[in-house]
CSV table of C-alpha atoms in Angstrom, one decimal:
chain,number,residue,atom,x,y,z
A,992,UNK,CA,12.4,18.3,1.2
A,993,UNK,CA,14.0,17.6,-2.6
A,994,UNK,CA,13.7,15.5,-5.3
A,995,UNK,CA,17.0,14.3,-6.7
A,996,UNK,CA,17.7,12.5,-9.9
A,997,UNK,CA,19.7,9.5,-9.5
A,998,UNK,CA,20.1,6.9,-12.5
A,999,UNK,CA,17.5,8.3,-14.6
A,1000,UNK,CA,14.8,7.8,-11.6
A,1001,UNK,CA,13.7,11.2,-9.4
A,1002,UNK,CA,13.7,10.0,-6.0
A,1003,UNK,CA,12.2,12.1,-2.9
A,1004,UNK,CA,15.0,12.7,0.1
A,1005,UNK,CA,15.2,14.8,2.7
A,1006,UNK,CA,18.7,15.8,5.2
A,1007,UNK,CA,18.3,16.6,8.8
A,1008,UNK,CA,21.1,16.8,11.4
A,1009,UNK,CA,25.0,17.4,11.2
A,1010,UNK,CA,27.9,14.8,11.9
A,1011,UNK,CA,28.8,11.9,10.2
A,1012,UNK,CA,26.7,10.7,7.4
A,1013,UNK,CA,24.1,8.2,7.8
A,1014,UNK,CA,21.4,6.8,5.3
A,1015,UNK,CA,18.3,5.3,6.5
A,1016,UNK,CA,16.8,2.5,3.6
A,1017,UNK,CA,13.6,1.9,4.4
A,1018,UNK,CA,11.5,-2.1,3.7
A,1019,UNK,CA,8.9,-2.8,0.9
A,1020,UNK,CA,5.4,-1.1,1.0
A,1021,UNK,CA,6.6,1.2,3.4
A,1022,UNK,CA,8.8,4.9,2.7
A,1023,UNK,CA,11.1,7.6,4.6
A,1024,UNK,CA,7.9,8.0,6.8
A,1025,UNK,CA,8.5,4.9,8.7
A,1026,UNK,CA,11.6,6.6,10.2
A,1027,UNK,CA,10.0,9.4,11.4
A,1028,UNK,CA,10.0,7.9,15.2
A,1029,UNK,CA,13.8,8.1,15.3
A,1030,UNK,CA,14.3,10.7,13.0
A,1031,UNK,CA,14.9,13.6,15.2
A,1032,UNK,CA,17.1,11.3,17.8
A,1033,UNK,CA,19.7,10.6,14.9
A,1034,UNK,CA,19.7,14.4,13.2
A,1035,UNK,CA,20.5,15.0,16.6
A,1036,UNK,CA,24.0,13.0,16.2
A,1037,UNK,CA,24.2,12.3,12.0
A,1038,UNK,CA,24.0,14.4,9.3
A,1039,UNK,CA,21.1,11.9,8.1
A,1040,UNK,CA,19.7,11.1,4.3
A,1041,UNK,CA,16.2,9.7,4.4
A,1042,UNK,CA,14.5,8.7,1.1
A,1043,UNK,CA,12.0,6.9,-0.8
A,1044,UNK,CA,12.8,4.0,-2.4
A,1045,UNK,CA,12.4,3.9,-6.4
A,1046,UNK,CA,8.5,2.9,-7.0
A,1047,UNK,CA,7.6,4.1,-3.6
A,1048,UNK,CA,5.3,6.8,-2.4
A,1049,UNK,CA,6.9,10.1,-3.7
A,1050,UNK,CA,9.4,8.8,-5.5
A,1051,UNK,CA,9.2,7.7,-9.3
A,1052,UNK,CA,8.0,4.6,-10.2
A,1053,UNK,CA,9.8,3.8,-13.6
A,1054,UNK,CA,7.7,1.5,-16.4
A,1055,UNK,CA,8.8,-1.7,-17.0
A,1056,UNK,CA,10.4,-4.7,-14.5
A,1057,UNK,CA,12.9,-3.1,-12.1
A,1058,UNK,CA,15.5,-4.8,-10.0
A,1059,UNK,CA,17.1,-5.1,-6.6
A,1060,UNK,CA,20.6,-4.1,-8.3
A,1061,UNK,CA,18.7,-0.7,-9.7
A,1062,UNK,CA,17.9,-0.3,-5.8
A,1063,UNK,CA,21.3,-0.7,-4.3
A,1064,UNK,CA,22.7,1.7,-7.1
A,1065,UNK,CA,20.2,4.4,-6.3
A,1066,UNK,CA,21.2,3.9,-2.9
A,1067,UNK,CA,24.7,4.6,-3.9
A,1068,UNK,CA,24.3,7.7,-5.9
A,1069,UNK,CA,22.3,9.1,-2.8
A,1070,UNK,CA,25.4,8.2,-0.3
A,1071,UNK,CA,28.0,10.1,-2.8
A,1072,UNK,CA,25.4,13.2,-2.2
A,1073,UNK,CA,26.6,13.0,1.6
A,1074,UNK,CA,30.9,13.5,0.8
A,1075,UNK,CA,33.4,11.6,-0.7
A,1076,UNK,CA,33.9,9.7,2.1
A,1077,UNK,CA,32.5,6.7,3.3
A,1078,UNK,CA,28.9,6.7,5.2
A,1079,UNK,CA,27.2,4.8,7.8
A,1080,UNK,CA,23.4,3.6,6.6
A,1081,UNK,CA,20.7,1.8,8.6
A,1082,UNK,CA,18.0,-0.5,6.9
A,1083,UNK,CA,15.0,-2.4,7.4
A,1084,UNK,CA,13.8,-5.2,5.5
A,1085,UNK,CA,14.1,-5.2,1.8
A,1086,UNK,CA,15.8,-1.9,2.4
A,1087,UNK,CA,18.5,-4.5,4.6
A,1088,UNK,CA,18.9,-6.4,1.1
A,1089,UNK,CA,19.3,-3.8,-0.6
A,1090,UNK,CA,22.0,-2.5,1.6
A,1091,UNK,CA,23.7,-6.1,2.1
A,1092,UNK,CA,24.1,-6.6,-1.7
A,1093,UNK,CA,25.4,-3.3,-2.2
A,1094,UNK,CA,28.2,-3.8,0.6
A,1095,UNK,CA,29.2,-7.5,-1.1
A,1096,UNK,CA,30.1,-5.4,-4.4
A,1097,UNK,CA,30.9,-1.8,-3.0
A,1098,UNK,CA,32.6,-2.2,0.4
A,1099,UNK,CA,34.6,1.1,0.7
A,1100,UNK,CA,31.3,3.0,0.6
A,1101,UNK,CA,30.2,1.9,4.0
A,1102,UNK,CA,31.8,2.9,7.1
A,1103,UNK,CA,29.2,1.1,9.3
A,1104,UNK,CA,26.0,-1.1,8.3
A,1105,UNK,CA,23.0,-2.0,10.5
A,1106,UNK,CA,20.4,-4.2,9.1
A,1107,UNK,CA,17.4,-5.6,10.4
A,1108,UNK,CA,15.6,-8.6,9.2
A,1109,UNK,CA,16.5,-8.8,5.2
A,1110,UNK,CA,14.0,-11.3,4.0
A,1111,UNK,CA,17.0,-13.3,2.0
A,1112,UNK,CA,15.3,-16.3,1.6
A,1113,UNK,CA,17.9,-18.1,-0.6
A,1114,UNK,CA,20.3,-17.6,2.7
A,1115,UNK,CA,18.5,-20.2,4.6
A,1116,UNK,CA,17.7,-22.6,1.1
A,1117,UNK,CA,19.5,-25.7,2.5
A,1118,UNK,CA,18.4,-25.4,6.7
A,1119,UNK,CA,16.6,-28.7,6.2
A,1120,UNK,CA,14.9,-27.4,9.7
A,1121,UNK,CA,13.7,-24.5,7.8
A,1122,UNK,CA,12.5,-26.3,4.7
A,1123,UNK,CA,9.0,-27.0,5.8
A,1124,UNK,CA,8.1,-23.5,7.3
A,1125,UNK,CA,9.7,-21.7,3.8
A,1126,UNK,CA,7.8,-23.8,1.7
A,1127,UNK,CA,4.8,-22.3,4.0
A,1128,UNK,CA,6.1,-18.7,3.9
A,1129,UNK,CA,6.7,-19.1,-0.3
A,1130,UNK,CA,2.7,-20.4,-0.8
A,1131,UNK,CA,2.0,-18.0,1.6
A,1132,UNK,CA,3.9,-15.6,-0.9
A,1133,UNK,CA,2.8,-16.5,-3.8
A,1134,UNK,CA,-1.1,-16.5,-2.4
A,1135,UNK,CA,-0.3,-12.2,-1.5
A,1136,UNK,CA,1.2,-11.8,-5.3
A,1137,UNK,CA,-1.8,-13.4,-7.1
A,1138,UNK,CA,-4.0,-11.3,-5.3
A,1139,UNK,CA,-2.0,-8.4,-6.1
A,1140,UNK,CA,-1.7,-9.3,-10.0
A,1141,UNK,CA,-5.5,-10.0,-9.8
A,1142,UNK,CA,-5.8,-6.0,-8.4
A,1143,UNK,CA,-7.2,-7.2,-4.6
A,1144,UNK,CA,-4.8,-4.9,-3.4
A,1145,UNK,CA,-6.4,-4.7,0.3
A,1146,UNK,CA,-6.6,-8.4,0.1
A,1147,UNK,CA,-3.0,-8.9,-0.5
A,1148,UNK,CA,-1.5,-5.8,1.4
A,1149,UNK,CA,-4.1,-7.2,4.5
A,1150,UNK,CA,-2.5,-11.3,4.1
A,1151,UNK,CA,0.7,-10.0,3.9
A,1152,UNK,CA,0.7,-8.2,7.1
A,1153,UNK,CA,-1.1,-11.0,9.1
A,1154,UNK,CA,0.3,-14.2,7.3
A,1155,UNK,CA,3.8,-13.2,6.9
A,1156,UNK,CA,5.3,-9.9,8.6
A,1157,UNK,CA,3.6,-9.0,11.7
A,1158,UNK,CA,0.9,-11.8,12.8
A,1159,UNK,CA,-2.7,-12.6,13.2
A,1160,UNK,CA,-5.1,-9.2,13.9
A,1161,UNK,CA,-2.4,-6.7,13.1
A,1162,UNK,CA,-3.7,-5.0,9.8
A,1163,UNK,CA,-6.7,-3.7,12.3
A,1164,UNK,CA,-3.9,-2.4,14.6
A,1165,UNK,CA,-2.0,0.1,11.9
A,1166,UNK,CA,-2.4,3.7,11.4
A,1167,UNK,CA,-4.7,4.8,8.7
A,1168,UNK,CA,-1.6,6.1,7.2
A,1169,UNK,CA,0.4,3.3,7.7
A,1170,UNK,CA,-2.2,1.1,5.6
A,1171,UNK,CA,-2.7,3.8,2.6
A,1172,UNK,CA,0.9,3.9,2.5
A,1173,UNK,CA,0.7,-0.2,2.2
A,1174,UNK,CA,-2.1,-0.3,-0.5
A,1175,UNK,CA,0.2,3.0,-2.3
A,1176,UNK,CA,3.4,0.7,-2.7
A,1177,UNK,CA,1.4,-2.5,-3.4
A,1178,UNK,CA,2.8,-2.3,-6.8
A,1179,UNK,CA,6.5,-2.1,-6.1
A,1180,UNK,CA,6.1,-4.9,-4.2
A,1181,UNK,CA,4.9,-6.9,-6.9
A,1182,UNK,CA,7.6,-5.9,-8.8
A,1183,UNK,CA,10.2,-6.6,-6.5
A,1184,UNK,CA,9.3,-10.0,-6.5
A,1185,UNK,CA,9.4,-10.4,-10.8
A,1186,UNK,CA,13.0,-10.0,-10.0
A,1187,UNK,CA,14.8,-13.7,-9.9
A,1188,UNK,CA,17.6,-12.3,-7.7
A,1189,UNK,CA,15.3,-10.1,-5.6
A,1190,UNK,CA,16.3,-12.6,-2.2
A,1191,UNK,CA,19.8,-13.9,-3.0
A,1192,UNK,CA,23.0,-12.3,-1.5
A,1193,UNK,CA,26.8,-13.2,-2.3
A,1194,UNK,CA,27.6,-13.8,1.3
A,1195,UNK,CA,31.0,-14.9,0.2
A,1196,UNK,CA,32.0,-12.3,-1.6
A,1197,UNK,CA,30.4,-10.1,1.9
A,1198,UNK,CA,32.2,-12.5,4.5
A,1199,UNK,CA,35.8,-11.1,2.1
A,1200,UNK,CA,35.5,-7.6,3.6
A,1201,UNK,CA,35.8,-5.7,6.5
A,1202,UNK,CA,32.8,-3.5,6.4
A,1203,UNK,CA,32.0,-3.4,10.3
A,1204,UNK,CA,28.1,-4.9,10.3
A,1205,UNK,CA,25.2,-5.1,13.2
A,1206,UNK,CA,22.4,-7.3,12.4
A,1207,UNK,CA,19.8,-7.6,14.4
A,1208,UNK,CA,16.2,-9.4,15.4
A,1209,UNK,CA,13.3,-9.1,17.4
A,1210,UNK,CA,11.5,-11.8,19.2
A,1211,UNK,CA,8.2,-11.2,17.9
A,1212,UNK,CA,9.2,-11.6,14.0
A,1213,UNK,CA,8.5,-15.0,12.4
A,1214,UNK,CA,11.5,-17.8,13.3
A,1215,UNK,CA,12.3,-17.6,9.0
A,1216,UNK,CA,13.6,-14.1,9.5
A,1217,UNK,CA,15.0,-15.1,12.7
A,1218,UNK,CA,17.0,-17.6,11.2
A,1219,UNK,CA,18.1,-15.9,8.2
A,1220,UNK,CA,19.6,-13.0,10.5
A,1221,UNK,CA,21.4,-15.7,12.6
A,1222,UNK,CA,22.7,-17.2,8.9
A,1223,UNK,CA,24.5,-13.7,8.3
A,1224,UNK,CA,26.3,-13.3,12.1
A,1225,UNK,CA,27.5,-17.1,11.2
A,1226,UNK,CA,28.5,-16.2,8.1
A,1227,UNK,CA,30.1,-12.9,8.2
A,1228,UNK,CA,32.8,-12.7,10.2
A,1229,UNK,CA,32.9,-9.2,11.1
A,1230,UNK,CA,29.2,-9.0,12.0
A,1231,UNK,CA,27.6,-8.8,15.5
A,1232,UNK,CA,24.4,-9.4,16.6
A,1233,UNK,CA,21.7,-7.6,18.8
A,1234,UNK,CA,18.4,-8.9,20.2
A,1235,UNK,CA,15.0,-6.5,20.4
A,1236,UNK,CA,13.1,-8.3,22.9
A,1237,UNK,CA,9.2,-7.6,22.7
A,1238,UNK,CA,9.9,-6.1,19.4
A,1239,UNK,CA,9.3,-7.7,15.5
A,1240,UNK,CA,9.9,-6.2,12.2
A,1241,UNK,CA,9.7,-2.7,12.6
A,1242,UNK,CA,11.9,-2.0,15.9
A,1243,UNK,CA,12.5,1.7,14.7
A,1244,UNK,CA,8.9,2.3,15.3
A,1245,UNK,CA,8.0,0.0,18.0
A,1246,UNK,CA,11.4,0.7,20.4
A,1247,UNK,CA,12.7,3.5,18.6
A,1248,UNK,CA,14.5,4.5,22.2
A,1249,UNK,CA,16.2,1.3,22.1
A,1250,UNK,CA,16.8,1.3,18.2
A,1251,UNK,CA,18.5,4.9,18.3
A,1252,UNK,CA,20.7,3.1,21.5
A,1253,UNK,CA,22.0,0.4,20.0
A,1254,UNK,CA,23.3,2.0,16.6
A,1255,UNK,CA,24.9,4.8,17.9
A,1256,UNK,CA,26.6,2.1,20.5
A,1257,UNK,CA,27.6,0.6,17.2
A,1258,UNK,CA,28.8,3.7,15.6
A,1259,UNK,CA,30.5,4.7,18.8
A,1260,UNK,CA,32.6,1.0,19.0
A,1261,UNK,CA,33.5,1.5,15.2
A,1262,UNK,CA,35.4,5.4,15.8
A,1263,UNK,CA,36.7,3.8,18.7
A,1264,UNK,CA,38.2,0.7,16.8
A,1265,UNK,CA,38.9,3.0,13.7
């Protein structure tokens, strides 16, 4: 266990394993616990940094409005920590944005990059399919942040699970520590969403590189974040795409087996191409 300082912000880490370096970036209201079912399978194979996000459980959570930018620079002071040279990272959610925008600006940092399920909204803006459901989702939204501005923290933290990530009935179904950890990071959250660019991504500027990039679903998940994972395989043309069948937001804890699979199989394909 360590606390590093990284752009003025102590952030908790821990390094397991040896190999090639991999980063694990975890999603909003959760932390480097959330990792803990595949944790041991990858130190087994990586030499693997796993963190809390600035704002999130033991990590600092700095005064004033912070920003997804201030996220994907911590997350590239923490990858310099692993060698000079480049590093595979794995993400989840937010943590998938955060990772996404940070490849569109800083390419030669990655050497691989799984995401899961980035909640990039403005991707998907113009599916005219779509436009009905993500004016649902963005009430839906805005419902969770009121409730969190007005201090109904279990209130919000409780709609957000069952009205937008994981379904009807699920709050009930989490571990004790799994909903502290929620109602602990409430705030964060909240504050990742007083950011104006906090669900935009340059995919552009991403589709111009070669960063070798898995991105990946599960059936469960609502169709939004289904959709704006197909977005990125269209749109980047050195992406692929994997399916988790029975599994929604969280594969890493719900088929870690099958998570720990299919990025290695990724890593394994990159060395071999490389």
């Amino acid at each position: 266990m360590a606390r590093v300082g990284v752009n003025g912000v102590d952030l908790y880490c821990e390094v397991l394993g040896d190999g090639d370096p991999l980063v694990l970036v975890h999603g909003s209201w959760a932390d480097h616990y959330t990792w803990l079912p595949v944790l041991d399978a990858f130190a087994e194979r990586f030499r693997v940094l796993v963190y809390d996000r600035r704002g999130h459980s033991l990590s600092e959570r700095p005064p004033g409005q912070g920003s997804r930018f201030e996220d994907e620079e911590d997350l590239a002071a923490l990858m310099a920590t692993l060698g000079s040279g480049p590093v595979y990272v794995a993400a989840n959610s937010f943590g998938a944005s955060t990772a996404l925008g940070l490849a569109a600006r800083r390419p030669e940092l990655f050497r691989g990059l799984t995401v899961h399920e980035p909640p990039l909204l403005d991707v998907v803006a113009d599916d005219p399919v779509l436009r009905p459901m993500m004016t649902s989702v963005r009430q839906e939204m805005a419902v969770v942040l009121d409730q969190l501005r007005a201090g109904e923290t279990l209130a919000g933290a409780r709609r957000f699970v069952e009205e937008i990530a994981l379904g009807p009935g699920e709050w009930e179904k989490l571990p004790d520590k799994a909903r502290d950890t929620l109602l602990t990071n409430a705030p964060t959250f909240l504050d990742e969403h007083g950011d104006p660019a906090w669900a935009a991504l340059d995919l552009d500027r991403l589709a111009g590189h070669t960063v070798p990039v898995l991105v990946t679903h599960g059936t469960t998940s609502p169709v939004w974040l289904h959709r704006i994972t197909a977005r990125l395989t269209e749109a980047l043309p050195q992406a692929r795409a994997h399916t988790f069948e029975g599994s929604g937001h969280v594969p890493h804890v719900t088929s870690p087996e099958e998570y720990v699979d299919v990025m290695t199989g990724f890593v394994e394909e990159i060395r071999r191409s490389g």
